[in-house]
Amino acid sequence: MAAEDLPSEFDVVILGTGLAESVVAAAFSRVGQRVLHIDRRSYYAANWASFTFNSLLTWIQQHHEEPQPEELQDWSSLLEEGEELIYLSNSDSASIRNVQVFCFTSEEDEEEGAPSTKEDDRGAADGDAVKETPESQSADAKDKAKKQKAEEEEEEEEEEQASQTKGEELSAAQSQSEATRKKISYAQLVKEGRRFNIDLVSKLLYSRGSLVDLLIKSNVSRYAEFKNVTRILTYRHGNVQQVCTISLYTCLFTFEVTFYLFVCVCVCVYIPPFISLCMYISPHLSVSQVPCSRADVFASRQLSVVEKRKLMRFLTSCVEETDEQRAYKARPYLEFLYDQRLGENLQHFLFHSIAMATEDTTTEEGLASTRHFLRCLGRYGNTPFLFPVYGLGEIPQCFCRMCAVFGGIYCLRHSVNCLLVEKDTNRCKAVIDSRGQRISCRHFVVEDGFVAVDRKKRATPPRFLSRAVLITDSSILPSSSDQQVSMVTVPPVAAGCPTVRMVELCPSTMTCMAGTHLVHLTCQSVGSAFEDLSPLVTTMFRTTESPDRETSPSVLWCLYFNMADGSGLDVKGHDLPSNVFVCSGPDGGLSHEHAVRQAEWIFKQILPEEDFCPPAPNPEDIIYNGENASSTGEEEEEEEEEQNKQGEGGEEWKEEGKEEGEGVEEGEEGGDVLEEPSDGGVMFSSTNLTTTPAMH
Amino acid sequence: MKKEREKKLKIYVAARDACFSKRKEGVWDDGALQITQQLLSSNPDFGTLWNYRREILMHLETVKDEDEVQKIYEAELSFLESCLKVNPKSYGSWHHRGWVSTRLPRPDWARELGLCDRCLNLDDRNFHCWDYRRMVVKKSGVPVDRELAFTDRLIGSNFSNYSSWHYRSTLLPLLHPESPEPLPSPRRPPPRSSPPASPQNHSHRVCEAQLLKEYELVQNAFFTDPNDQSAWFYYRWLLGRGESSPASLLLVFFKRTSVHPRFKHSPVWICDLPPGTISDVTNEHNLTVHWMERHAHRDCALYTGRTESWCRDSATDQELFRSELSVEKTSVLQSELQSCKQLQELEPLNKWCLLTIILLMRALDPLGYEKETLAHFQTLREVDLMRSAYYSDLCSKFMIENTVLKMEYAEVRVFSISDKKLTTLCHLDQLLLVTHMNLSSNQLQRLPPQFSMLQCLEVLEAENNSIEDLEGVFHLPRLEEVLLKNNKISTLADLRPLASCPKLKRLDLRGNPVSGLEEVEAALTELLPSVVDLLL
C-alpha cells in the first residue's frame, strides 16, 4: 500500500499490541480519540500472543536467527525547526532468550512409536542451555522442513474443513483421538497444528480481578468466551493429588447462557524441594487436588471430616480481619498458619495453593491473597480462575477489536522508527513510521522493547522469567473427566529456588489437539529456562531422561525459553518526552493486575477527566440518527475496509482484515447470537475476533 | 415513561376483556389461542387464562388429527419455555406444562428432563421444577439408580439443598431396601402398573451397607458446614424415625366421667361395665377389650384383691419413648455419637451438633447420659436464645421420660419430679394410675387439658411453679388435695375447673395473687363447697 493512505494526524499513536497497549488503545478509542495502533510484528499481542503449533515453530525460528542490525536511516530531512529525533530500537529480540526445543516423539506416523534414537540424543543433550547447541539448531532446521511440508498439507486440510460440517469435524476429532491413544507423532502435531493455541505467557484471570472487571465494565467480554479452571492441584509426597475436581460450566459474562462444558484446569502443582539430583527420580512426588470451595471441601476424599471442619473454619475466619491476624501482621505467614494448628496437609494447601505464598510472605500479604482467592471463588464456578478459550492471546485482541469498532486504525508489520521531539517543550510532536511517513500525534504509547535500554529507568535490574511449554499425552492427574483445566503451584525445590507455577490445559480450551494436554510452566529465572524447569519436567513427566515413570504423562514436545519480566520496569521516570508512555511486557504474576493497572494509569495521565473504558453500547442499542452517528455500524465497516486496504503487508493481513470485518459485522447485527443460549461451538465461530490469527 | 405504561396497561386490559368475552361465548379457536398467548407471555401467572387455554386445546384435540395435535402441543411446550424464562417459578406455567406433557400424543421425556436439568442448574432450589421433574421421572420410568446419581451430582455442587436430600431419602429405600424383600432390580424401571412404593406402605428403612455410606456423605456435609440445617435434617432421617405404633391405650373404670371439653377425641375412654361384672374382688378377672375399628383386641387381667390393672402392648421400656430416632444398631449409633462429639469439640457452640448429640444419647442410654444431656441443653438454650423455650420443653419431655423409666410402674403410684426445671408436662398417658404427683419447684405455667387423664390422682403437689391456669384439673374423681403455694393464679375464674373435682378437701393457695383478692374466701367457699382446709 502507499504510505499516504495512512492519515497523517492522530491523537494517540500506540506501538506494540501487548495487553497494556491494547487496553490503552481501546480506552482512547472508546472516548473518541483518534488512535493508530501498530506493531512491527506480523501477529497481534506481542509477547502475550498465542500461536498455533506451526506459527510457534516460525516464532522459534525467528528467535534463533541473529537479529539483523537495522541500518539507521537518516530522517533528519523530515525535521522541522526546533525538533530533534529519538530513534527507537527496532529489535524486540532482547526480551526472549535461550529458546530450546526438544521433541520426544517419533518424526513420522508410526504405530507404536518408540522415540527415535536421534531425538533421544537430543533430549538428553547436555545441560548447556545458555548457548544454543548445534544439536538444537539442527533440530530447528528439521522443524523448518517439517513445517513447509505441513503447510502444504494444511492448506488442503483447510479446504476440506471448510466443506465439512461441524458434526463431521467432531467425529473426525474423535477418531483422531482414538488413533492417537497410542502415540502422537511429530507429523501429527504439525498436521493438527491449527488445533493448538500456545500462549507465550501463562496467566489466569481471577474471577474478581481487575481484568475481569474491566472486561465486564467495557463490554469487551462479549468478544471472548471463558472456561473455569476446574481444579487446583497440589504436588507433594511424590503424588499428584487431586485436592478438588469439579466440573464447571463455561461461564459467560452474560448469565443468560449456561453451557455444559466441563473444563479441567490444573492450576497449581506443588513440587517438593529437589535437594539433590537423586530426588529427581524420586517416585514419591505427587499431585493432588486442593479443596478450596465449600463444594470441594464437601467432596474431598483426602481430608478427614475433622480437617474439613478446620479448613472451613480457617477459610471463614479469613474473610474478616481478626485481632489475632493483626497480631501476626508482619510475621511470616507460615508461622501464622503453623500456630493455627491445622495439620501439615491443610497448611500445605493454604500456603502453597491458596495463598501461593513464599517463605518471606508476611501474614498480612498471605491473608490478603487468601482473601482475594476466596472472594473470587464461586463467582463463575468452584475455583477462582478463568481461562479464555483459544488462549490468553485472545484478550489483547479483544481490546484491539473494541478499539477498531470505535474507529481505531490497525497496522501490523508496521513500526515507528523515530520520534520527533520539540526541544522547547520536550514533547513528542510526531512519529516517523517505518515507511518514512511523518504522522503527527499528541501522545505516544510504546512497548518497552522498542525503547533503547539507556533511556529506560528500571526499579530493579532486568529480570527474566523461565518458561516451558510441554505437549503431553495425558493429564498429570487423570480423572473421570478428561477435560480438566488445572492449576498447580510447585513450591521451591530447595532454598533459593523459585516456586514454579503450572497450568495444564485440555483440548476443550481450544489450545491443544485432541488426545494431548498443554502444560505451561512459569517461574522467576535463576538460570536459563532449561536449567530452571527441566528437573521438574523430568520428575513429573515421562521423557527420555525419565523413561521409567510409566504412570506419568509422556512429553511429546517441549519448548523452553526465557522472557523478560515486565514487572521490573517503572511506569514513569524514563528519559523520554513527557507525552511518551512506556508499557512493560508481561510480568511473572498469575494475574493480569500489572498490565491493567499500567494501562489505566497511562490513560489517567493523558485524560484524567475521562471515564476509563465505559461500557460499549450493545449493537442493538445503537440508534442510527443521521449524521452525527460516529459509532454506527456502517461507518465502522467503512473504516474496517479502509484498514483492509491499508494493510498491504502481505496476504495474511488482507485475510485477517476480512475476517475481522466479517466478525464485526456479525457482532453488530447478530447481537442475538451472543445472547441466545445455543450450543457453544456456534457461538464461537461468530463471536471471536480472530480465532485463528492468519499466520502461516 | 408513565404514559407508555398507561398505554401498555390499556392494551393489556383490552386484550384481557376480549379474552373473557370470547370464553363466555365459547370460542375455542386459534385466534383465542393467540390472544391468550399474548397475555400469558407478559403475565404467566394468570390462572384463568391457562384454564381457558386448556379448554381450547381440549376442544382442538377433538377436531384435529393426531399429528396436528402433536404439533399444537409441541408449540405449546416451546411457548411454555418462554413463559418460564419470564418467571421460572410460575405456578401456572409449570402446571400447564405438566398438563400438556401428559396429553402429548408422543411425549419426549428426554427433552423434558433436559429442561428440568437446565432449570435446576440455574436455581437448584426451584421446587416447581423439582415437582415437575418428579412427574417426568415417574412417567418416563427413569431408573432409580440414575436418579440417585442425579441427586449425587446436585448435592455435590451445593449440598444446601433440601430438595436433593429429600429426594434421596425417597430413592434410597427403593434402591437399597433394608430387608431382603423382593427388591426391584435397580436396572429395571419401576413397573408402571404396580403401585409405586408409597411412603405409607413402605418400610422407609435402608440396608446397613448403604446407610454407612450415607452417614459418611452427610458427615462430610455437616463437618464442612455445620450451620447448614439441610444436612442435619437428612442425618436425622438416616438415624431413623421411630414410627409411633398406634396408641392402643384403653382404660376401664367403673364409673362414667365426662370427657374434657377441650378434647375432640378423648384419649381416655371410660365405659361402664355391665353391673355385677366385678362384684367379687377376691377373684381374678380377665377382661378382653375389642377395638372394632381396627379389629384389635387386648386382654387384661384384674388380679385378686386389686381394683386397678395396668397393661399395655409389649412395648419395652427401651421402645417406649424413642420416637425421635428409632433404634439403629447400637454400634452404629455409638460411632455416630463419636463423630458428633468430635465435631462438637471443634464447634462447641453449634446447635445442630448439640441437638443431634442429645438425640443420639437419648437413643443410646437415656438414663446414663442424663447429666450430659442436661448440660448440653443448658448450652443450647444459651447459644440459641430464640428457641430456648423449645429446648426447655424438649428437656422437660426427656426428664419426664427418664422419671417414668426409673419408676417401677406396676408398683409405684407416686410420681415425683420436682426441681427439674420442667416447663411442660407430657407423657401423662403413662401415668394414668398415679395417685400422688409431686411437681413442685419447676417452671410450669399451666396444667394442660391432658392432665385430666390422671383419673386416679388423689394428691397434687405443685408448689413453687408459675402456674396460671388449672385447665387440666378437671373431673378428677379422686382428687383430694391440691397444693399450689407460690404460683401465679390470679383470678377466681382460674380456679373454676377445681369445682368439677368432687372430693377436693384441701387447697393451698398461699403466695398466689388470688389470695390477696377481697372476699376471696367467701367466694371460694361458694365455688368449692367440698374444701374444708383452705390456705390463703
GROMACS .gro file of C-alpha atoms in nm, chain B residues 33-254:
model
  222
  729LEU     CA    1  -5.506  -1.929   2.150
  730GLN     CA    2  -5.321  -1.637   2.001
  731ILE     CA    3  -5.467  -1.379   2.229
  732THR     CA    4  -5.421  -1.584   2.546
  733GLN     CA    5  -5.065  -1.647   2.440
  734GLN     CA    6  -5.001  -1.277   2.413
  735LEU     CA    7  -5.142  -1.213   2.756
  736LEU     CA    8  -4.972  -1.505   2.920
  737SER     CA    9  -4.633  -1.428   2.779
  738SER     CA   10  -4.642  -1.097   2.959
  739ASN     CA   11  -4.808  -1.238   3.267
  740PRO     CA   12  -4.766  -1.613   3.301
  741ASP     CA   13  -4.943  -1.624   3.636
  742PHE     CA   14  -5.292  -1.568   3.505
  743GLY     CA   15  -5.466  -1.887   3.610
  744THR     CA   16  -5.796  -1.825   3.439
  745LEU     CA   17  -5.628  -1.783   3.106
  746TRP     CA   18  -5.443  -2.110   3.143
  747ASN     CA   19  -5.776  -2.275   3.212
  748TYR     CA   20  -5.923  -2.116   2.903
  749ARG     CA   21  -5.627  -2.234   2.704
  750ARG     CA   22  -5.677  -2.586   2.828
  751GLU     CA   23  -6.040  -2.572   2.723
  752ILE     CA   24  -5.936  -2.461   2.377
  753LEU     CA   25  -5.672  -2.729   2.348
  754MET     CA   26  -5.910  -2.999   2.459
  755HIS     CA   27  -6.154  -2.880   2.200
  756LEU     CA   28  -5.889  -2.881   1.930
  757GLU     CA   29  -5.796  -3.236   2.027
  758THR     CA   30  -6.141  -3.346   1.923
  759VAL     CA   31  -6.132  -3.181   1.583
  760LYS     CA   32  -5.775  -3.233   1.466
  761ASP     CA   33  -5.586  -3.547   1.382
  762GLU     CA   34  -5.306  -3.680   1.595
  763ASP     CA   35  -5.019  -3.528   1.402
  764GLU     CA   36  -5.174  -3.187   1.418
  765VAL     CA   37  -5.244  -3.228   1.787
  766GLN     CA   38  -4.884  -3.326   1.840
  767LYS     CA   39  -4.775  -3.015   1.660
  768ILE     CA   40  -5.005  -2.792   1.859
  769TYR     CA   41  -4.883  -2.934   2.185
  770GLU     CA   42  -4.522  -2.905   2.084
  771ALA     CA   43  -4.578  -2.541   2.004
  772GLU     CA   44  -4.740  -2.514   2.343
  773LEU     CA   45  -4.430  -2.655   2.507
  774SER     CA   46  -4.198  -2.408   2.344
  775PHE     CA   47  -4.436  -2.128   2.434
  776LEU     CA   48  -4.423  -2.251   2.792
  777GLU     CA   49  -4.048  -2.248   2.783
  778SER     CA   50  -4.055  -1.879   2.703
  779CYS     CA   51  -4.301  -1.824   2.987
  780LEU     CA   52  -4.064  -2.000   3.224
  781LYS     CA   53  -3.794  -1.765   3.117
  782VAL     CA   54  -4.014  -1.476   3.227
  783ASN     CA   55  -4.088  -1.637   3.560
  784PRO     CA   56  -3.917  -1.965   3.637
  785LYS     CA   57  -4.133  -2.006   3.944
  786SER     CA   58  -4.471  -1.954   3.789
  787TYR     CA   59  -4.722  -2.199   3.928
  788GLY     CA   60  -4.942  -2.160   3.623
  789SER     CA   61  -4.672  -2.231   3.368
  790TRP     CA   62  -4.539  -2.539   3.542
  791HIS     CA   63  -4.882  -2.680   3.598
  792HIS     CA   64  -4.977  -2.623   3.240
  793ARG     CA   65  -4.655  -2.786   3.126
  794GLY     CA   66  -4.739  -3.091   3.331
  795TRP     CA   67  -5.082  -3.100   3.178
  796VAL     CA   68  -4.953  -3.062   2.825
  797SER     CA   69  -4.687  -3.326   2.876
  798THR     CA   70  -4.941  -3.583   2.978
  799ARG     CA   71  -5.167  -3.508   2.684
  800LEU     CA   72  -4.897  -3.503   2.422
  801PRO     CA   73  -4.959  -3.797   2.188
  802ARG     CA   74  -4.589  -3.872   2.160
  803PRO     CA   75  -4.418  -3.720   2.460
  804ASP     CA   76  -4.046  -3.652   2.450
  805TRP     CA   77  -3.949  -3.714   2.809
  806ALA     CA   78  -3.578  -3.682   2.746
  807ARG     CA   79  -3.635  -3.327   2.635
  808GLU     CA   80  -3.838  -3.255   2.947
  809LEU     CA   81  -3.566  -3.398   3.168
  810GLY     CA   82  -3.317  -3.179   2.986
  811LEU     CA   83  -3.532  -2.876   3.053
  812CYS     CA   84  -3.550  -2.961   3.422
  813ASP     CA   85  -3.176  -3.005   3.438
  814ARG     CA   86  -3.125  -2.666   3.281
  815CYS     CA   87  -3.365  -2.502   3.521
  816LEU     CA   88  -3.211  -2.672   3.820
  817ASN     CA   89  -2.870  -2.565   3.710
  818LEU     CA   90  -2.985  -2.208   3.718
  819ASP     CA   91  -3.158  -2.249   4.050
  820ASP     CA   92  -3.119  -2.579   4.224
  821ARG     CA   93  -3.391  -2.496   4.472
  822ASN     CA   94  -3.671  -2.431   4.229
  823PHE     CA   95  -3.929  -2.657   4.384
  824HIS     CA   96  -4.173  -2.615   4.096
  825CYS     CA   97  -3.914  -2.767   3.875
  826TRP     CA   98  -3.844  -3.040   4.126
  827ASP     CA   99  -4.213  -3.128   4.130
  828TYR     CA  100  -4.238  -3.130   3.758
  829ARG     CA  101  -3.923  -3.336   3.733
  830ARG     CA  102  -4.061  -3.599   3.967
  831MET     CA  103  -4.364  -3.621   3.745
  832VAL     CA  104  -4.147  -3.663   3.436
  833VAL     CA  105  -3.935  -3.927   3.604
  834LYS     CA  106  -4.241  -4.118   3.706
  835LYS     CA  107  -4.394  -4.103   3.362
  836SER     CA  108  -4.080  -4.189   3.176
  837GLY     CA  109  -3.958  -4.454   3.413
  838VAL     CA  110  -3.611  -4.326   3.476
  839PRO     CA  111  -3.426  -4.595   3.674
  840VAL     CA  112  -3.393  -4.524   4.042
  841ASP     CA  113  -3.016  -4.552   4.040
  842ARG     CA  114  -2.989  -4.285   3.773
  843GLU     CA  115  -3.198  -4.060   3.986
  844LEU     CA  116  -2.981  -4.128   4.286
  845ALA     CA  117  -2.678  -4.035   4.080
  846PHE     CA  118  -2.862  -3.718   3.985
  847THR     CA  119  -2.902  -3.623   4.349
  848ASP     CA  120  -2.534  -3.706   4.399
  849ARG     CA  121  -2.448  -3.453   4.137
  850LEU     CA  122  -2.670  -3.179   4.276
  851ILE     CA  123  -2.557  -3.238   4.630
  852GLY     CA  124  -2.200  -3.233   4.508
  853SER     CA  125  -2.237  -2.893   4.357
  854ASN     CA  126  -2.425  -2.748   4.652
  855PHE     CA  127  -2.531  -2.954   4.943
  856SER     CA  128  -2.756  -2.688   5.093
  857ASN     CA  129  -3.048  -2.828   4.911
  858TYR     CA  130  -3.341  -2.983   5.091
  859SER     CA  131  -3.495  -3.098   4.769
  860SER     CA  132  -3.198  -3.313   4.677
  861TRP     CA  133  -3.161  -3.460   5.022
  862HIS     CA  134  -3.527  -3.529   5.045
  863TYR     CA  135  -3.536  -3.686   4.704
  864ARG     CA  136  -3.253  -3.907   4.817
  865SER     CA  137  -3.449  -4.015   5.117
  866THR     CA  138  -3.728  -4.134   4.892
  867LEU     CA  139  -3.496  -4.313   4.650
  868LEU     CA  140  -3.273  -4.498   4.892
  869PRO     CA  141  -3.538  -4.723   5.041
  870LEU     CA  142  -3.634  -4.824   4.687
  871LEU     CA  143  -3.283  -4.895   4.575
  872HIS     CA  144  -3.140  -5.042   4.892
  873PRO     CA  145  -3.428  -5.168   5.100
  874GLU     CA  146  -3.347  -5.292   5.442
  875SER     CA  147  -3.499  -5.634   5.443
  876PRO     CA  148  -3.442  -5.893   5.175
  877GLU     CA  149  -3.785  -5.815   5.043
  878PRO     CA  150  -3.822  -5.871   4.673
  879LEU     CA  151  -3.619  -5.574   4.571
  880PRO     CA  152  -3.682  -5.404   4.244
  881SER     CA  153  -3.376  -5.468   4.038
  882PRO     CA  154  -3.202  -5.136   4.006
  883ARG     CA  155  -3.163  -5.158   3.631
  884ARG     CA  156  -3.526  -5.213   3.563
  885PRO     CA  157  -3.752  -4.915   3.559
  886PRO     CA  158  -4.015  -4.935   3.826
  887PRO     CA  159  -4.309  -5.115   3.673
  888ARG     CA  160  -4.577  -4.874   3.579
  889SER     CA  161  -4.875  -5.075   3.669
  890SER     CA  162  -4.776  -5.186   4.014
  891PRO     CA  163  -4.844  -4.930   4.281
  892PRO     CA  164  -4.533  -4.729   4.349
  893ALA     CA  165  -4.383  -4.786   4.685
  894SER     CA  166  -4.560  -4.506   4.853
  895PRO     CA  167  -4.438  -4.357   5.174
  896GLN     CA  168  -4.736  -4.500   5.353
  897ASN     CA  169  -4.674  -4.863   5.292
  898HIS     CA  170  -4.302  -4.873   5.259
  899SER     CA  171  -4.067  -4.955   5.538
  900HIS     CA  172  -3.853  -4.644   5.480
  901ARG     CA  173  -3.556  -4.830   5.601
  902VAL     CA  174  -3.233  -4.865   5.414
  903CYS     CA  175  -2.988  -5.152   5.423
  904GLU     CA  176  -2.696  -5.111   5.653
  905ALA     CA  177  -2.414  -5.104   5.400
  906GLN     CA  178  -2.577  -4.817   5.218
  907LEU     CA  179  -2.662  -4.645   5.543
  908LEU     CA  180  -2.298  -4.638   5.641
  909LYS     CA  181  -2.214  -4.473   5.309
  910GLU     CA  182  -2.486  -4.219   5.362
  911TYR     CA  183  -2.362  -4.142   5.711
  912GLU     CA  184  -2.024  -4.069   5.562
  913LEU     CA  185  -2.167  -3.846   5.295
  914VAL     CA  186  -2.380  -3.646   5.529
  915GLN     CA  187  -2.099  -3.616   5.781
  916ASN     CA  188  -1.886  -3.462   5.512
  917ALA     CA  189  -2.160  -3.208   5.468
  918PHE     CA  190  -2.207  -3.114   5.828
  919PHE     CA  191  -1.840  -3.109   5.906
  920THR     CA  192  -1.791  -2.881   5.611
  921ASP     CA  193  -2.069  -2.651   5.714
  922PRO     CA  194  -2.223  -2.735   6.049
  923ASN     CA  195  -2.461  -2.443   6.025
  924ASP     CA  196  -2.640  -2.581   5.727
  925GLN     CA  197  -2.953  -2.745   5.852
  926SER     CA  198  -3.044  -2.938   5.539
  927ALA     CA  199  -2.771  -3.192   5.603
  928TRP     CA  200  -2.868  -3.225   5.966
  929PHE     CA  201  -3.227  -3.297   5.878
  930TYR     CA  202  -3.121  -3.564   5.638
  931TYR     CA  203  -2.893  -3.705   5.902
  932ARG     CA  204  -3.178  -3.734   6.144
  933TRP     CA  205  -3.380  -3.908   5.883
  934LEU     CA  206  -3.097  -4.155   5.835
  935LEU     CA  207  -3.069  -4.220   6.202
  936GLY     CA  208  -3.421  -4.335   6.182
  937ARG     CA  209  -3.754  -4.203   6.256
  938GLY     CA  210  -3.948  -4.408   6.502
  939GLU     CA  211  -4.285  -4.499   6.372
  940SER     CA  212  -4.501  -4.450   6.670
  941SER     CA  213  -4.717  -4.754   6.695
  942PRO     CA  214  -5.082  -4.665   6.716
  943ALA     CA  215  -5.154  -4.596   7.077
  944SER     CA  216  -5.391  -4.860   7.191
  945LEU     CA  217  -5.447  -4.738   7.534
  946LEU     CA  218  -5.765  -4.833   7.696
  947LEU     CA  219  -5.866  -4.779   8.041
  948VAL     CA  220  -6.161  -4.920   8.209
  949PHE     CA  221  -6.319  -4.759   8.503
  950PHE     CA  222  -6.625  -4.836   8.694
   0.00000   0.00000   0.00000
